[in-house]
C-alpha cells in the first residue's frame, strides 16, 4: 500500500513536470514565432533624477522620405500595461512610421512602467513619479539631441494623462508646440463600487506580460467579453491582436495599480500631490487634438471630453478640436480602446488627421470656433474622412 502510494505520487510529479516543460516549450515557440522586431536609428536608456531607467527610440525615416527640418520632433508616449510598441505594433499599422514616412522626426518613449522590471524597480513605478521625472527627462533629452526648442506630443491613454498632470508642473508649456490626445480620459469611471472599500496597499500587481504571451496564439479564435472590453474585434486586422499581446503588453506594478484604483474608488478625479489634474489645464495654450472611440469602454468619449473641456478653459483663444471615431460620426467602425492604435482603418481615419494637425500650419478646420466648445456632432462628422478605399491587410503570422 505504501509502495503504491509512493509510486502514484512519483508518477503524478513526473507528469506535472512534463506538463510544465511542455507548457513552457509551447510558450517559447509562440513567443518566438510572434515576436516582430523593428529597427530604430537610436535606442538609448536614460536615467531619471530619481534613478529609474527609461528608454527613447528614434524611428528611422524610410528611403525617399523628405525630412521636414522646419518642424519639431514628435514624441509618442504609450499607455498603461504597454511599452513603446503601443503605437508601433506593425509597420502597416504604426502611427510612428506613418509620421516618419511624411518626413517627421519621430521618437518613442518607454516609461518606467513599460520595461521588464526587477522587484526593486517595481516599487518606484508611481504615476506621480512618471509625471515628475520620466516626461521631463525624455523631453529634455530629445530636445537636446535634436536642437529643437519644443516638440509635438502624442499621448495614448495613460500617455496623455501624464501630460495632463505634467504641463505647468514638471514640463513647461513652451516645451510643447502641439498636442494630440488619443483615448486619454480626464476622469476615470468603474462599475466596481466595492473598490472604494479595498485599501490600495492590498492590491497586487497584474502579471499581464506572461498572461498575454500565454494566450496570444489563441487570442483571435473566439472573441470573448474581454476582447470587446479592450477593443472592437471587427476593427482589428487579423494577426494584429497576437502581435500586440507578444510585443506590446507589460505588467502593471502594484504601486501603479494602486494609483489608478484610488482614483476610481473615489470620485474618478486624477490627482497628483492631492491636486486635481484637470484644474491645471485651464491656462494651457498649446493647440490640441482630442480623439476618442465611440465604443471605447476603457476611456469613454465622455471621459476624454472632460479633459477637452478643461484644456485652455481660461484661454478661449486656444485652438482645440474633439473627434469621436464611430459609425455615427462617419467612421467605418465604432472604435474601441486598443483599435485607436491598430484599427483596420486608422491610416485614413486617425493617422492622417493627426499628421495634418501636426503640420506646419493649423488648417481652417483646426482653428478655434464655436464648435470647439459645443463640439457639434455635425461638425465632427463633416471632418472625418469619407474615402471609400479599403485599408490593405498586411501579411501577418498565422495561428
mmCIF file of N, CA, C and O in Angstrom, residues 27-92:
data_model
loop_
_atom_site.group_PDB
_atom_site.id
_atom_site.type_symbol
_atom_site.label_atom_id
_atom_site.label_comp_id
_atom_site.label_asym_id
_atom_site.label_seq_id
_atom_site.Cartn_x
_atom_site.Cartn_y
_atom_site.Cartn_z
ATOM 1 N N UNK A 27 5.012 27.996 -24.897
ATOM 2 C CA UNK A 27 5.088 29.444 -24.777
ATOM 3 C C UNK A 27 6.274 29.997 -25.550
ATOM 4 O O UNK A 27 6.144 30.977 -26.302
ATOM 5 N N UNK A 28 7.442 29.376 -25.392
ATOM 6 C CA UNK A 28 8.629 29.848 -26.095
ATOM 7 C C UNK A 28 8.440 29.788 -27.606
ATOM 8 O O UNK A 28 8.868 30.690 -28.341
ATOM 9 N N UNK A 29 7.805 28.721 -28.084
ATOM 10 C CA UNK A 29 7.575 28.572 -29.522
ATOM 11 C C UNK A 29 6.751 29.727 -30.067
ATOM 12 O O UNK A 29 7.098 30.352 -31.073
ATOM 13 N N UNK A 30 5.632 30.029 -29.392
ATOM 14 C CA UNK A 30 4.736 31.068 -29.901
ATOM 15 C C UNK A 30 5.309 32.461 -29.709
ATOM 16 O O UNK A 30 5.102 33.341 -30.557
ATOM 17 N N UNK A 31 6.032 32.688 -28.614
ATOM 18 C CA UNK A 31 6.665 33.994 -28.426
ATOM 19 C C UNK A 31 7.686 34.242 -29.524
ATOM 20 O O UNK A 31 7.751 35.336 -30.100
ATOM 21 N N UNK A 32 8.483 33.214 -29.839
ATOM 22 C CA UNK A 32 9.469 33.366 -30.903
ATOM 23 C C UNK A 32 8.783 33.605 -32.248
ATOM 24 O O UNK A 32 9.218 34.449 -33.038
ATOM 25 N N UNK A 33 7.698 32.873 -32.488
ATOM 26 C CA UNK A 33 7.025 32.994 -33.777
ATOM 27 C C UNK A 33 6.331 34.345 -33.939
ATOM 28 O O UNK A 33 6.272 34.893 -35.040
ATOM 29 N N UNK A 34 5.794 34.890 -32.855
ATOM 30 C CA UNK A 34 5.019 36.125 -32.942
ATOM 31 C C UNK A 34 5.810 37.377 -32.592
ATOM 32 O O UNK A 34 5.276 38.480 -32.685
ATOM 33 N N UNK A 35 7.071 37.212 -32.203
ATOM 34 C CA UNK A 35 7.887 38.395 -31.953
ATOM 35 C C UNK A 35 8.227 39.060 -33.279
ATOM 36 O O UNK A 35 8.705 38.414 -34.210
ATOM 37 N N UNK A 36 7.950 40.352 -33.368
ATOM 38 C CA UNK A 36 8.215 41.106 -34.586
ATOM 39 C C UNK A 36 9.165 42.257 -34.251
ATOM 40 O O UNK A 36 8.731 43.331 -33.840
ATOM 41 N N UNK A 37 10.471 42.045 -34.395
ATOM 42 C CA UNK A 37 11.418 43.123 -34.089
ATOM 43 C C UNK A 37 11.354 44.222 -35.149
ATOM 44 O O UNK A 37 11.167 43.952 -36.332
ATOM 45 N N UNK A 38 11.485 45.447 -34.713
ATOM 46 C CA UNK A 38 11.510 46.593 -35.610
ATOM 47 C C UNK A 38 12.796 47.380 -35.382
ATOM 48 O O UNK A 38 13.315 47.426 -34.269
ATOM 49 N N UNK A 39 13.288 48.005 -36.438
ATOM 50 C CA UNK A 39 14.549 48.736 -36.348
ATOM 51 C C UNK A 39 14.318 50.185 -35.929
ATOM 52 O O UNK A 39 13.320 50.803 -36.295
ATOM 53 N N UNK A 40 15.278 50.707 -35.160
ATOM 54 C CA UNK A 40 15.280 52.109 -34.761
ATOM 55 C C UNK A 40 16.667 52.674 -35.006
ATOM 56 O O UNK A 40 17.667 51.970 -34.854
ATOM 57 N N UNK A 41 16.730 53.937 -35.371
ATOM 58 C CA UNK A 41 18.033 54.549 -35.649
ATOM 59 C C UNK A 41 18.749 54.944 -34.360
ATOM 60 O O UNK A 41 19.971 55.094 -34.346
ATOM 61 N N UNK A 42 17.998 55.121 -33.282
ATOM 62 C CA UNK A 42 18.568 55.400 -31.965
ATOM 63 C C UNK A 42 17.798 54.591 -30.937
ATOM 64 O O UNK A 42 16.566 54.566 -30.956
ATOM 65 N N UNK A 43 18.498 53.903 -30.059
ATOM 66 C CA UNK A 43 17.906 53.232 -28.907
ATOM 67 C C UNK A 43 18.788 53.558 -27.705
ATOM 68 O O UNK A 43 19.946 53.182 -27.672
ATOM 69 N N UNK A 44 18.223 54.265 -26.749
ATOM 70 C CA UNK A 44 19.034 54.771 -25.650
ATOM 71 C C UNK A 44 18.298 54.627 -24.325
ATOM 72 O O UNK A 44 17.103 54.909 -24.222
ATOM 73 N N UNK A 45 19.026 54.200 -23.305
ATOM 74 C CA UNK A 45 18.487 54.124 -21.950
ATOM 75 C C UNK A 45 18.908 55.378 -21.200
ATOM 76 O O UNK A 45 20.088 55.736 -21.175
ATOM 77 N N UNK A 46 17.935 56.057 -20.596
ATOM 78 C CA UNK A 46 18.201 57.254 -19.810
ATOM 79 C C UNK A 46 17.949 56.943 -18.333
ATOM 80 O O UNK A 46 17.178 56.054 -17.996
ATOM 81 N N UNK A 47 18.576 57.727 -17.475
ATOM 82 C CA UNK A 47 18.328 57.623 -16.033
ATOM 83 C C UNK A 47 17.662 58.913 -15.568
ATOM 84 O O UNK A 47 18.181 60.004 -15.790
ATOM 85 N N UNK A 48 16.515 58.783 -14.943
ATOM 86 C CA UNK A 48 15.814 59.947 -14.441
ATOM 87 C C UNK A 48 16.495 60.455 -13.163
ATOM 88 O O UNK A 48 17.393 59.799 -12.624
ATOM 89 N N UNK A 49 16.043 61.593 -12.664
ATOM 90 C CA UNK A 49 16.647 62.165 -11.467
ATOM 91 C C UNK A 49 16.513 61.260 -10.249
ATOM 92 O O UNK A 49 17.346 61.301 -9.343
ATOM 93 N N UNK A 50 15.461 60.453 -10.220
ATOM 94 C CA UNK A 50 15.306 59.534 -9.085
ATOM 95 C C UNK A 50 15.925 58.173 -9.371
ATOM 96 O O UNK A 50 15.715 57.221 -8.620
ATOM 97 N N UNK A 51 16.693 58.076 -10.462
ATOM 98 C CA UNK A 51 17.452 56.861 -10.750
ATOM 99 C C UNK A 51 16.741 55.788 -11.538
ATOM 100 O O UNK A 51 17.299 54.710 -11.772
ATOM 101 N N UNK A 52 15.519 56.020 -11.978
ATOM 102 C CA UNK A 52 14.766 54.999 -12.722
ATOM 103 C C UNK A 52 15.202 54.980 -14.190
ATOM 104 O O UNK A 52 15.440 56.038 -14.789
ATOM 105 N N UNK A 53 15.298 53.803 -14.792
ATOM 106 C CA UNK A 53 15.634 53.730 -16.215
ATOM 107 C C UNK A 53 14.390 53.924 -17.089
ATOM 108 O O UNK A 53 13.324 53.372 -16.808
ATOM 109 N N UNK A 54 14.530 54.739 -18.118
ATOM 110 C CA UNK A 54 13.521 54.870 -19.166
ATOM 111 C C UNK A 54 14.248 54.760 -20.503
ATOM 112 O O UNK A 54 15.482 54.765 -20.541
ATOM 113 N N UNK A 55 13.522 54.634 -21.585
ATOM 114 C CA UNK A 55 14.165 54.430 -22.887
ATOM 115 C C UNK A 55 13.563 55.362 -23.928
ATOM 116 O O UNK A 55 12.363 55.642 -23.906
ATOM 117 N N UNK A 56 14.410 55.850 -24.850
ATOM 118 C CA UNK A 56 13.932 56.610 -26.001
ATOM 119 C C UNK A 56 14.436 55.940 -27.272
ATOM 120 O O UNK A 56 15.535 55.378 -27.302
ATOM 121 N N UNK A 57 13.602 55.977 -28.291
ATOM 122 C CA UNK A 57 13.941 55.385 -29.578
ATOM 123 C C UNK A 57 13.559 56.346 -30.688
ATOM 124 O O UNK A 57 12.497 56.967 -30.643
ATOM 125 N N UNK A 58 14.414 56.416 -31.687
ATOM 126 C CA UNK A 58 14.157 57.272 -32.845
ATOM 127 C C UNK A 58 13.735 56.392 -34.005
ATOM 128 O O UNK A 58 14.421 55.419 -34.343
ATOM 129 N N UNK A 59 12.607 56.711 -34.596
ATOM 130 C CA UNK A 59 12.081 55.918 -35.708
ATOM 131 C C UNK A 59 12.770 56.352 -36.991
ATOM 132 O O UNK A 59 12.779 57.546 -37.320
ATOM 133 N N UNK A 60 13.362 55.420 -37.737
ATOM 134 C CA UNK A 60 14.068 55.807 -38.967
ATOM 135 C C UNK A 60 13.101 56.252 -40.056
ATOM 136 O O UNK A 60 12.009 55.704 -40.193
ATOM 137 N N UNK A 61 13.502 57.272 -40.792
ATOM 138 C CA UNK A 61 12.713 57.670 -41.954
ATOM 139 C C UNK A 61 13.053 56.744 -43.104
ATOM 140 O O UNK A 61 14.225 56.451 -43.355
ATOM 141 N N UNK A 62 12.064 56.272 -43.840
ATOM 142 C CA UNK A 62 12.343 55.382 -44.967
ATOM 143 C C UNK A 62 13.065 56.116 -46.088
ATOM 144 O O UNK A 62 13.007 57.351 -46.175
ATOM 145 N N UNK A 63 13.760 55.364 -46.927
ATOM 146 C CA UNK A 63 14.453 55.960 -48.071
ATOM 147 C C UNK A 63 13.445 56.706 -48.942
ATOM 148 O O UNK A 63 12.357 56.204 -49.244
ATOM 149 N N UNK A 64 13.827 57.904 -49.344
ATOM 150 C CA UNK A 64 12.953 58.692 -50.200
ATOM 151 C C UNK A 64 12.063 59.654 -49.452
ATOM 152 O O UNK A 64 11.454 60.549 -50.055
ATOM 153 N N UNK A 65 11.957 59.477 -48.117
ATOM 154 C CA UNK A 65 11.125 60.391 -47.327
ATOM 155 C C UNK A 65 11.899 61.681 -47.101
ATOM 156 O O UNK A 65 13.010 61.669 -46.577
ATOM 157 N N UNK A 66 11.319 62.785 -47.527
ATOM 158 C CA UNK A 66 11.984 64.080 -47.410
ATOM 159 C C UNK A 66 11.802 64.632 -46.001
ATOM 160 O O UNK A 66 10.676 64.787 -45.509
ATOM 161 N N UNK A 67 12.925 64.919 -45.352
ATOM 162 C CA UNK A 67 12.866 65.435 -43.984
ATOM 163 C C UNK A 67 12.194 66.807 -43.949
ATOM 164 O O UNK A 67 12.234 67.556 -44.925
ATOM 165 N N UNK A 68 11.572 67.094 -42.814
ATOM 166 C CA UNK A 68 10.927 68.386 -42.603
ATOM 167 C C UNK A 68 11.640 69.100 -41.450
ATOM 168 O O UNK A 68 11.143 69.123 -40.315
ATOM 169 N N UNK A 69 12.807 69.694 -41.749
ATOM 170 C CA UNK A 69 13.627 70.287 -40.677
ATOM 171 C C UNK A 69 12.976 71.481 -39.992
ATOM 172 O O UNK A 69 13.371 71.849 -38.881
ATOM 173 N N UNK A 70 11.994 72.104 -40.622
ATOM 174 C CA UNK A 70 11.346 73.266 -40.020
ATOM 175 C C UNK A 70 10.301 72.870 -38.974
ATOM 176 O O UNK A 70 9.776 73.746 -38.264
ATOM 177 N N UNK A 71 9.981 71.575 -38.907
ATOM 178 C CA UNK A 71 9.001 71.108 -37.939
ATOM 179 C C UNK A 71 9.714 70.418 -36.770
ATOM 180 O O UNK A 71 10.747 69.778 -36.963
ATOM 181 N N UNK A 72 9.182 70.522 -35.579
ATOM 182 C CA UNK A 72 9.853 69.957 -34.406
ATOM 183 C C UNK A 72 9.738 68.443 -34.370
ATOM 184 O O UNK A 72 8.924 67.848 -35.093
ATOM 185 N N UNK A 73 10.522 67.787 -33.518
ATOM 186 C CA UNK A 73 10.368 66.332 -33.346
ATOM 187 C C UNK A 73 9.016 66.014 -32.722
ATOM 188 O O UNK A 73 8.371 66.874 -32.120
ATOM 189 N N UNK A 74 8.606 64.774 -32.894
ATOM 190 C CA UNK A 74 7.348 64.296 -32.321
ATOM 191 C C UNK A 74 7.666 63.206 -31.305
ATOM 192 O O UNK A 74 8.412 62.267 -31.605
ATOM 193 N N UNK A 75 7.100 63.318 -30.130
ATOM 194 C CA UNK A 75 7.270 62.300 -29.094
ATOM 195 C C UNK A 75 5.960 61.558 -28.899
ATOM 196 O O UNK A 75 4.924 62.164 -28.645
ATOM 197 N N UNK A 76 6.004 60.223 -29.017
ATOM 198 C CA UNK A 76 4.840 59.378 -28.784
ATOM 199 C C UNK A 76 5.020 58.672 -27.444
ATOM 200 O O UNK A 76 6.062 58.057 -27.199
ATOM 201 N N UNK A 77 3.992 58.739 -26.601
ATOM 202 C CA UNK A 77 4.069 58.152 -25.265
ATOM 203 C C UNK A 77 2.948 57.134 -25.084
ATOM 204 O O UNK A 77 1.775 57.439 -25.335
ATOM 205 N N UNK A 78 3.299 55.954 -24.648
ATOM 206 C CA UNK A 78 2.392 54.806 -24.593
ATOM 207 C C UNK A 78 1.475 54.843 -23.384
ATOM 208 O O UNK A 78 1.580 55.701 -22.493
ATOM 209 N N UNK A 79 0.586 53.863 -23.320
ATOM 210 C CA UNK A 79 -0.396 53.788 -22.253
ATOM 211 C C UNK A 79 -0.025 52.799 -21.161
ATOM 212 O O UNK A 79 1.081 52.237 -21.119
ATOM 213 N N UNK A 80 -0.987 52.572 -20.285
ATOM 214 C CA UNK A 80 -0.837 51.636 -19.176
ATOM 215 C C UNK A 80 -0.716 50.206 -19.709
ATOM 216 O O UNK A 80 -1.349 49.849 -20.696
ATOM 217 N N UNK A 81 0.103 49.389 -19.048
ATOM 218 C CA UNK A 81 0.288 47.975 -19.415
ATOM 219 C C UNK A 81 0.832 47.817 -20.818
ATOM 220 O O UNK A 81 0.558 46.831 -21.499
ATOM 221 N N UNK A 82 1.629 48.783 -21.269
ATOM 222 C CA UNK A 82 2.187 48.735 -22.629
ATOM 223 C C UNK A 82 3.608 49.282 -22.607
ATOM 224 O O UNK A 82 4.070 49.854 -21.614
ATOM 225 N N UNK A 83 4.300 49.099 -23.731
ATOM 226 C CA UNK A 83 5.630 49.673 -23.902
ATOM 227 C C UNK A 83 5.634 50.562 -25.149
ATOM 228 O O UNK A 83 4.564 50.927 -25.653
ATOM 229 N N UNK A 84 6.810 50.880 -25.656
ATOM 230 C CA UNK A 84 6.926 51.796 -26.790
ATOM 231 C C UNK A 84 6.251 51.280 -28.058
ATOM 232 O O UNK A 84 5.968 52.055 -28.975
ATOM 233 N N UNK A 85 5.965 49.965 -28.115
ATOM 234 C CA UNK A 85 5.338 49.415 -29.310
ATOM 235 C C UNK A 85 3.838 49.726 -29.388
ATOM 236 O O UNK A 85 3.180 49.351 -30.356
ATOM 237 N N UNK A 86 3.310 50.403 -28.393
ATOM 238 C CA UNK A 86 1.893 50.739 -28.338
ATOM 239 C C UNK A 86 1.389 51.337 -29.659
ATOM 240 O O UNK A 86 0.322 50.984 -30.157
ATOM 241 N N UNK A 87 2.154 52.264 -30.221
ATOM 242 C CA UNK A 87 1.786 52.906 -31.481
ATOM 243 C C UNK A 87 2.786 52.580 -32.584
ATOM 244 O O UNK A 87 2.970 53.341 -33.517
ATOM 245 N N UNK A 88 3.380 51.378 -32.457
ATOM 246 C CA UNK A 88 4.345 50.913 -33.450
ATOM 247 C C UNK A 88 4.335 49.384 -33.496
ATOM 248 O O UNK A 88 5.373 48.746 -33.511
ATOM 249 N N UNK A 89 3.134 48.804 -33.530
ATOM 250 C CA UNK A 89 2.987 47.348 -33.496
ATOM 251 C C UNK A 89 3.510 46.697 -34.767
ATOM 252 O O UNK A 89 4.269 45.728 -34.743
ATOM 253 N N UNK A 90 3.070 47.206 -35.901
ATOM 254 C CA UNK A 90 3.397 46.635 -37.211
ATOM 255 C C UNK A 90 3.601 47.791 -38.174
ATOM 256 O O UNK A 90 2.874 48.793 -38.090
ATOM 257 N N UNK A 91 4.576 47.717 -39.082
ATOM 258 C CA UNK A 91 4.835 48.840 -39.981
ATOM 259 C C UNK A 91 3.602 49.354 -40.720
ATOM 260 O O UNK A 91 3.499 50.550 -41.000
ATOM 261 N N UNK A 92 2.655 48.462 -41.019
ATOM 262 C CA UNK A 92 1.459 48.891 -41.743
ATOM 263 C C UNK A 92 0.394 49.483 -40.819
ATOM 264 O O UNK A 92 -0.591 50.049 -41.298
#
